GROMACS .gro file of C-alpha atoms in nm:
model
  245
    1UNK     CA    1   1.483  -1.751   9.655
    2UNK     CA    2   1.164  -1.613   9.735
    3UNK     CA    3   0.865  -1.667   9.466
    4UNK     CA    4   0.833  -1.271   9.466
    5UNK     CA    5   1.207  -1.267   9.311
    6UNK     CA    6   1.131  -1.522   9.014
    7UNK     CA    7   1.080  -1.320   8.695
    8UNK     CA    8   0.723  -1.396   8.565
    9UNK     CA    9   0.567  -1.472   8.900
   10UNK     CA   10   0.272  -1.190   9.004
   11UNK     CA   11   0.060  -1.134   9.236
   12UNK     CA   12  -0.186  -1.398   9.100
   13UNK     CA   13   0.067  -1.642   9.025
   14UNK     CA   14   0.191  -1.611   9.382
   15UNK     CA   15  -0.092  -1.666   9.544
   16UNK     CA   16  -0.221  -1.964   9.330
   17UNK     CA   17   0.149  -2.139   9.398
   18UNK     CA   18   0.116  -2.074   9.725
   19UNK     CA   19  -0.237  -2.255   9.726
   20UNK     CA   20  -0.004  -2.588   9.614
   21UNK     CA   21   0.229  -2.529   9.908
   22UNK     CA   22   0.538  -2.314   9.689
   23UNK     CA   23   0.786  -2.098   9.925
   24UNK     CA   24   1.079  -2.096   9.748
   25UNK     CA   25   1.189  -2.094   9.354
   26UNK     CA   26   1.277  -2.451   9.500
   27UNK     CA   27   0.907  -2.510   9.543
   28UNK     CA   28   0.823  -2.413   9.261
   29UNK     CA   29   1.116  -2.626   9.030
   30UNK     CA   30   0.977  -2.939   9.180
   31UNK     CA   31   0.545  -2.854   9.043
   32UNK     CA   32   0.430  -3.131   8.813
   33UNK     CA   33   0.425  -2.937   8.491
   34UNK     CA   34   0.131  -3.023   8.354
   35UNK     CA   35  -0.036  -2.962   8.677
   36UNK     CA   36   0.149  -2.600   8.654
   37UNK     CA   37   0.018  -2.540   8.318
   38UNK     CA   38  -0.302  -2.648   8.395
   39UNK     CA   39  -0.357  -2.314   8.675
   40UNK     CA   40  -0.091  -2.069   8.523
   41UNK     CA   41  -0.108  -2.173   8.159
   42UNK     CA   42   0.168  -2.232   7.945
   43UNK     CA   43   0.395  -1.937   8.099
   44UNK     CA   44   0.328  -2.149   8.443
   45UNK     CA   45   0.510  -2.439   8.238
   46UNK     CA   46   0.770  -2.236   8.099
   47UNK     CA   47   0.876  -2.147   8.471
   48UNK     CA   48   0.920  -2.436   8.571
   49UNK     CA   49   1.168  -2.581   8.332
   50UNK     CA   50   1.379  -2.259   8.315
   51UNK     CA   51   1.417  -2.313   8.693
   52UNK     CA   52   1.515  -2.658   8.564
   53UNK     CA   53   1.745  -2.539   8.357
   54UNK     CA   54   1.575  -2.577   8.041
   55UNK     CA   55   1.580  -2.262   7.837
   56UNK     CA   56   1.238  -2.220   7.676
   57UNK     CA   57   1.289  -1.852   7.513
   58UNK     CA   58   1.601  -1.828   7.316
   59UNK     CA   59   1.781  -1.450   7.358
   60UNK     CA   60   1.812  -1.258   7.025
   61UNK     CA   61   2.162  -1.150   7.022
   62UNK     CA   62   2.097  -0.989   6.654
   63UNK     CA   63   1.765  -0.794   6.641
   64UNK     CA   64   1.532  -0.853   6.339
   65UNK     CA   65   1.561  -0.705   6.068
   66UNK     CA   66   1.231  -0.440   6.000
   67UNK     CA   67   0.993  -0.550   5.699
   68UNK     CA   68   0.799  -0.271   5.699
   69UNK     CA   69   0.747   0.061   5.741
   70UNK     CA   70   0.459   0.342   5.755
   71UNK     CA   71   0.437   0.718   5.830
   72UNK     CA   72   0.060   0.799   5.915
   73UNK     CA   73  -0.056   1.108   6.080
   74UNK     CA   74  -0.452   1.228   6.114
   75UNK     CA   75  -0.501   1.644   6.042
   76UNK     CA   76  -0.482   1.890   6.306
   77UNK     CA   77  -0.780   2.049   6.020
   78UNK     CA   78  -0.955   1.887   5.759
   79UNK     CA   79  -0.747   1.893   5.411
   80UNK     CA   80  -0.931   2.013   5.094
   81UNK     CA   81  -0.673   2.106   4.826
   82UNK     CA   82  -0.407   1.892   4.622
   83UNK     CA   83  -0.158   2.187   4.750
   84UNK     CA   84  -0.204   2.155   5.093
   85UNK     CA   85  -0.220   1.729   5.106
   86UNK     CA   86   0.122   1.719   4.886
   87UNK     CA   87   0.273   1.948   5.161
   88UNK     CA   88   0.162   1.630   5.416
   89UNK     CA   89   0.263   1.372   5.192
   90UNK     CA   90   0.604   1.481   5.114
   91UNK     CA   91   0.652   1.557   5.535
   92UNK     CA   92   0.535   1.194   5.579
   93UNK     CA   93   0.793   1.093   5.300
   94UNK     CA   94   1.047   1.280   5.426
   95UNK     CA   95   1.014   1.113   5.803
   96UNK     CA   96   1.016   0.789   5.618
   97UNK     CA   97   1.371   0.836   5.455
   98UNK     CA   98   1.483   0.922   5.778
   99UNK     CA   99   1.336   0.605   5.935
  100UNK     CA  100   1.504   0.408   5.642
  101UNK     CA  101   1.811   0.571   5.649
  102UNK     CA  102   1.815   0.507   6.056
  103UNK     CA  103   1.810   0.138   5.981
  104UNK     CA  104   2.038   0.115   5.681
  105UNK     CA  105   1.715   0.001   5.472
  106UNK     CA  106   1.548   0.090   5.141
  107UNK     CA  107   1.259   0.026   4.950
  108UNK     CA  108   1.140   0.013   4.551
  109UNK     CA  109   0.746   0.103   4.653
  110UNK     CA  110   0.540   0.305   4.857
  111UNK     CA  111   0.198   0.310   4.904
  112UNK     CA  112   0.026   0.648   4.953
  113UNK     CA  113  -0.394   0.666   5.157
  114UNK     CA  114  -0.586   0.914   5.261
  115UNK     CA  115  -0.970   0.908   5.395
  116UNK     CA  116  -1.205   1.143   5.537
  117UNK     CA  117  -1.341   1.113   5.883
  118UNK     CA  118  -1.667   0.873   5.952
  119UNK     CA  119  -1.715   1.117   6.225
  120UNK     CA  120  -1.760   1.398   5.950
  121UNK     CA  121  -2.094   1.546   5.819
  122UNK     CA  122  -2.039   1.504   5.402
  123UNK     CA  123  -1.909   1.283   5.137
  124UNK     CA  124  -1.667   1.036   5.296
  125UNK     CA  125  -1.354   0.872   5.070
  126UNK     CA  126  -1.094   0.649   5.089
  127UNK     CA  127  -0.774   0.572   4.878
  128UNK     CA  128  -0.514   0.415   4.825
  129UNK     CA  129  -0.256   0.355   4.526
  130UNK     CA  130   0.146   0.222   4.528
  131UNK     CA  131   0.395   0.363   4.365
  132UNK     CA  132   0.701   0.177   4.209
  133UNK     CA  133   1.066   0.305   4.199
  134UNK     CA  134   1.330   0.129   3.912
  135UNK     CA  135   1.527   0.022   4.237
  136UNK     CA  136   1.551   0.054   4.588
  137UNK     CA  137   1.631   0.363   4.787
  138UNK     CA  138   1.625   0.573   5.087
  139UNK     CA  139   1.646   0.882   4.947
  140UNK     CA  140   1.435   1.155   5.090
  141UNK     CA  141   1.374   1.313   4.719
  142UNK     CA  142   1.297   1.012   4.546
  143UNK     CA  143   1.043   0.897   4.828
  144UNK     CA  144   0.902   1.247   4.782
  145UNK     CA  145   0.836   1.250   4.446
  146UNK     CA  146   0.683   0.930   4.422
  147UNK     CA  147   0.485   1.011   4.721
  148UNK     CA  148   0.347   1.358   4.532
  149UNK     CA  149   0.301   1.138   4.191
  150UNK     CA  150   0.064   0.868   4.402
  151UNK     CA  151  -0.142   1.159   4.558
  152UNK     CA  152  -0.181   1.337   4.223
  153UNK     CA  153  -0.307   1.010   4.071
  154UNK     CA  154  -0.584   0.935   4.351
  155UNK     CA  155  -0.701   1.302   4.460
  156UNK     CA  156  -1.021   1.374   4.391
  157UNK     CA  157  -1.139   1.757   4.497
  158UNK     CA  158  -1.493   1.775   4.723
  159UNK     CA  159  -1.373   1.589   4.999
  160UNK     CA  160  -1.278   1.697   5.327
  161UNK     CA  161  -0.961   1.435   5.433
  162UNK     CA  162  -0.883   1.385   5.777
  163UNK     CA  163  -0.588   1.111   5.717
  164UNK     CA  164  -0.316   1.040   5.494
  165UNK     CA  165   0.006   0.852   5.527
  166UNK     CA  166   0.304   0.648   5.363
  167UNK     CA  167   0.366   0.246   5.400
  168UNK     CA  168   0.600   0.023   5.271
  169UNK     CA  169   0.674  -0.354   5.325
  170UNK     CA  170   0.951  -0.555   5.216
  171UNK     CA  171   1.199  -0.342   5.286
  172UNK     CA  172   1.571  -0.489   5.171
  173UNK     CA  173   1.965  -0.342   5.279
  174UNK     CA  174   2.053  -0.104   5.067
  175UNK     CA  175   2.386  -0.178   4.977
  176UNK     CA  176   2.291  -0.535   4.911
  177UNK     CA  177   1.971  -0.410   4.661
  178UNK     CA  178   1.991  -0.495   4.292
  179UNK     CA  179   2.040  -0.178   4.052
  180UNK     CA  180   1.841  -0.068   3.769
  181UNK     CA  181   1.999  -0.125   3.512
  182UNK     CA  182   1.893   0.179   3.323
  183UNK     CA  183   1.910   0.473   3.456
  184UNK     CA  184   2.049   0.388   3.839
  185UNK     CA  185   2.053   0.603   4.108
  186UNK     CA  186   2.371   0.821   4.216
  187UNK     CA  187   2.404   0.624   4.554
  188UNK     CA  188   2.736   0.825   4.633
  189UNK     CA  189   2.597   1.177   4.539
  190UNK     CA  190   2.249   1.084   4.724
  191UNK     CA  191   2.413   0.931   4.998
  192UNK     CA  192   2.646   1.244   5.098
  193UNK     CA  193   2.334   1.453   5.048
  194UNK     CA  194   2.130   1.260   5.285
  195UNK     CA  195   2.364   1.234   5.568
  196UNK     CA  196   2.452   1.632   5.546
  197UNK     CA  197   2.064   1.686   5.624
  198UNK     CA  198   2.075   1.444   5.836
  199UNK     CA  199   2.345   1.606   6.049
  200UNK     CA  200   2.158   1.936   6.073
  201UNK     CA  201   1.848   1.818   6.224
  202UNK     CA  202   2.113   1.603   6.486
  203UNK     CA  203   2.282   1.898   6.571
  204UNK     CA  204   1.977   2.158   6.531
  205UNK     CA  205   1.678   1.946   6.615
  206UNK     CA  206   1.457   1.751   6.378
  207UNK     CA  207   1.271   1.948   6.099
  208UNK     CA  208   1.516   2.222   6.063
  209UNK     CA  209   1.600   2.109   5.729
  210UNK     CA  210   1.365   1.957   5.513
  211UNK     CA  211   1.225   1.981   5.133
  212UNK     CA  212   1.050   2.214   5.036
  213UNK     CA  213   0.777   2.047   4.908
  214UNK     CA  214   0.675   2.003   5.303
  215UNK     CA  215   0.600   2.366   5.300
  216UNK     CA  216   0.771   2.652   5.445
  217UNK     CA  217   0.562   2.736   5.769
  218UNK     CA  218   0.432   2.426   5.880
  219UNK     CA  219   0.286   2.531   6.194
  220UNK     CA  220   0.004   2.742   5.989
  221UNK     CA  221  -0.073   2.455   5.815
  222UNK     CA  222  -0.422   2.263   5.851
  223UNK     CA  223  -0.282   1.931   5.787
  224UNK     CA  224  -0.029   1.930   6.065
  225UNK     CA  225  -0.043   1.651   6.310
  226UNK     CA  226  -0.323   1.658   6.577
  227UNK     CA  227  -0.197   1.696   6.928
  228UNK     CA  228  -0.487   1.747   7.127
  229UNK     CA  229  -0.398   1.460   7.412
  230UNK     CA  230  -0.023   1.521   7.416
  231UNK     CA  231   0.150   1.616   7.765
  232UNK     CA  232   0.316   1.966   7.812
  233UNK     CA  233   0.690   1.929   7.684
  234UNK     CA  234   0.831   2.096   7.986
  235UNK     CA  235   1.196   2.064   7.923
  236UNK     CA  236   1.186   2.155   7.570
  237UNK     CA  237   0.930   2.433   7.509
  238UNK     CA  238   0.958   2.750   7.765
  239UNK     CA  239   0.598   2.860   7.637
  240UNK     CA  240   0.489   2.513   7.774
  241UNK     CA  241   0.662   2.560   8.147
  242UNK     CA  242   0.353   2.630   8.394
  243UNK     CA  243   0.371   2.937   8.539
  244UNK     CA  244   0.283   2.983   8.935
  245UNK     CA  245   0.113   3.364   8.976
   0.00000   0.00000   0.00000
């Protein structure tokens, strides 16, 4: 086998094998490793004894389960009202139950920021608070009312914000969550809710449904997300297909 056909030789690892004399994979099996590691580093080693037959990366048949999660988007406009940033906050919660929901995961906190720009002329801000839930969930509404709670409790009017967003770590299964045990949760009820707005933006496209705390018309809204370097969506938007006059 040619050195070109071994995955994890380049151009600059071909050319330094082929200083030592390396044709062939065969070549290349037979390096002193240390003497491999010491010009290609420790991936140089790593070659050699998989070509050995020495597995060095074990495969991952079961991905990783996620341990976090965040939903953070900077303004299209500057934000200066409690109105307006609840609107973001609750569309940034509302993505996050989907990304939950996605992955069969929940969480009991989220932590709600926002900050002005350093770029900005004016007072500049930034804060931060987390909000606690009596148990874990997924559930869109829940995750948007603690979202709007944590944003009441850290606005302060005067500022100009530029950022905000939702994060959450130690995220857990649902189903294998411990209940409050006051006051838990209608999983059934939520869970039948969730997956019939979930189905809607499947079949309709994402952001068909969605609370209404996200506000109605979102493209008038400052605090939509900035798109300034994004490509033309040719197959999706006709306004976006270039016309040839």
């Amino acid at each position: 086998m040619d050195l070109g056909d071994v995955w994890g030789i380049g151009r600059a690892s071909h050319v330094k094998l082929a200083a030592f004399g390396c044709r062939t994979a065969a070549d290349v099996a037979a390096l002193d490793p240390k003497l491999a590691r010491k010009s290609l580093t420790v991936v140089g080693e790593r070659i050699i004894h998989e070509l050995r037959g020495t597995p060095c990366i074990d495969l991952e048949t079961i991905a990783p389960t996620r341990k976090g999660c965040a939903v953070t988007r900077s303004f299209a406009g500057r934000v200066e009202s409690l109105e307006m940033m609840h609107e973001a906050i609750a569309a940034h919660a509302t993505r996050l139950g989907e990304k939950l929901g996605h992955h069969g995961l929940a969480t009991d906190h989220v932590t709600v920021f926002f900050h002005t720009s350093p770029h900005d002329r004016g007072p500049s801000r930034s804060v931060s608070t987390t909000v606690d839930f009596p148990e874990a969930s997924n559930d869109t509404l829940v995750l948007v009312r603690a979202a709007k709670w944590g944003a009441r409790r850290i606005w302060k009017s005067g500022y100009r914000y530029a950022k905000a967003g939702l994060m959450t770590v130690d995220l857990v299964p649902l189903e294998a969550s411990q209940r409050a045990l006051i006051g838990a949760l209608d999983w059934e009820k939520s869970g039948r809710l969730m997956e019939a707005l979930d189905a809607c933006n499947r079949k309709l496209g994402r952001g068909v449904v969605f609370p209404a705390a996200a506000g109605i018309a979102r493209q008038k809204k400052a605090w939509v997300t900035k798109f300034e370097m994004r490509s033309p969506r040719y197959t999706t938007r006709l306004d976006e297909v270039p016309v040839v006059g």
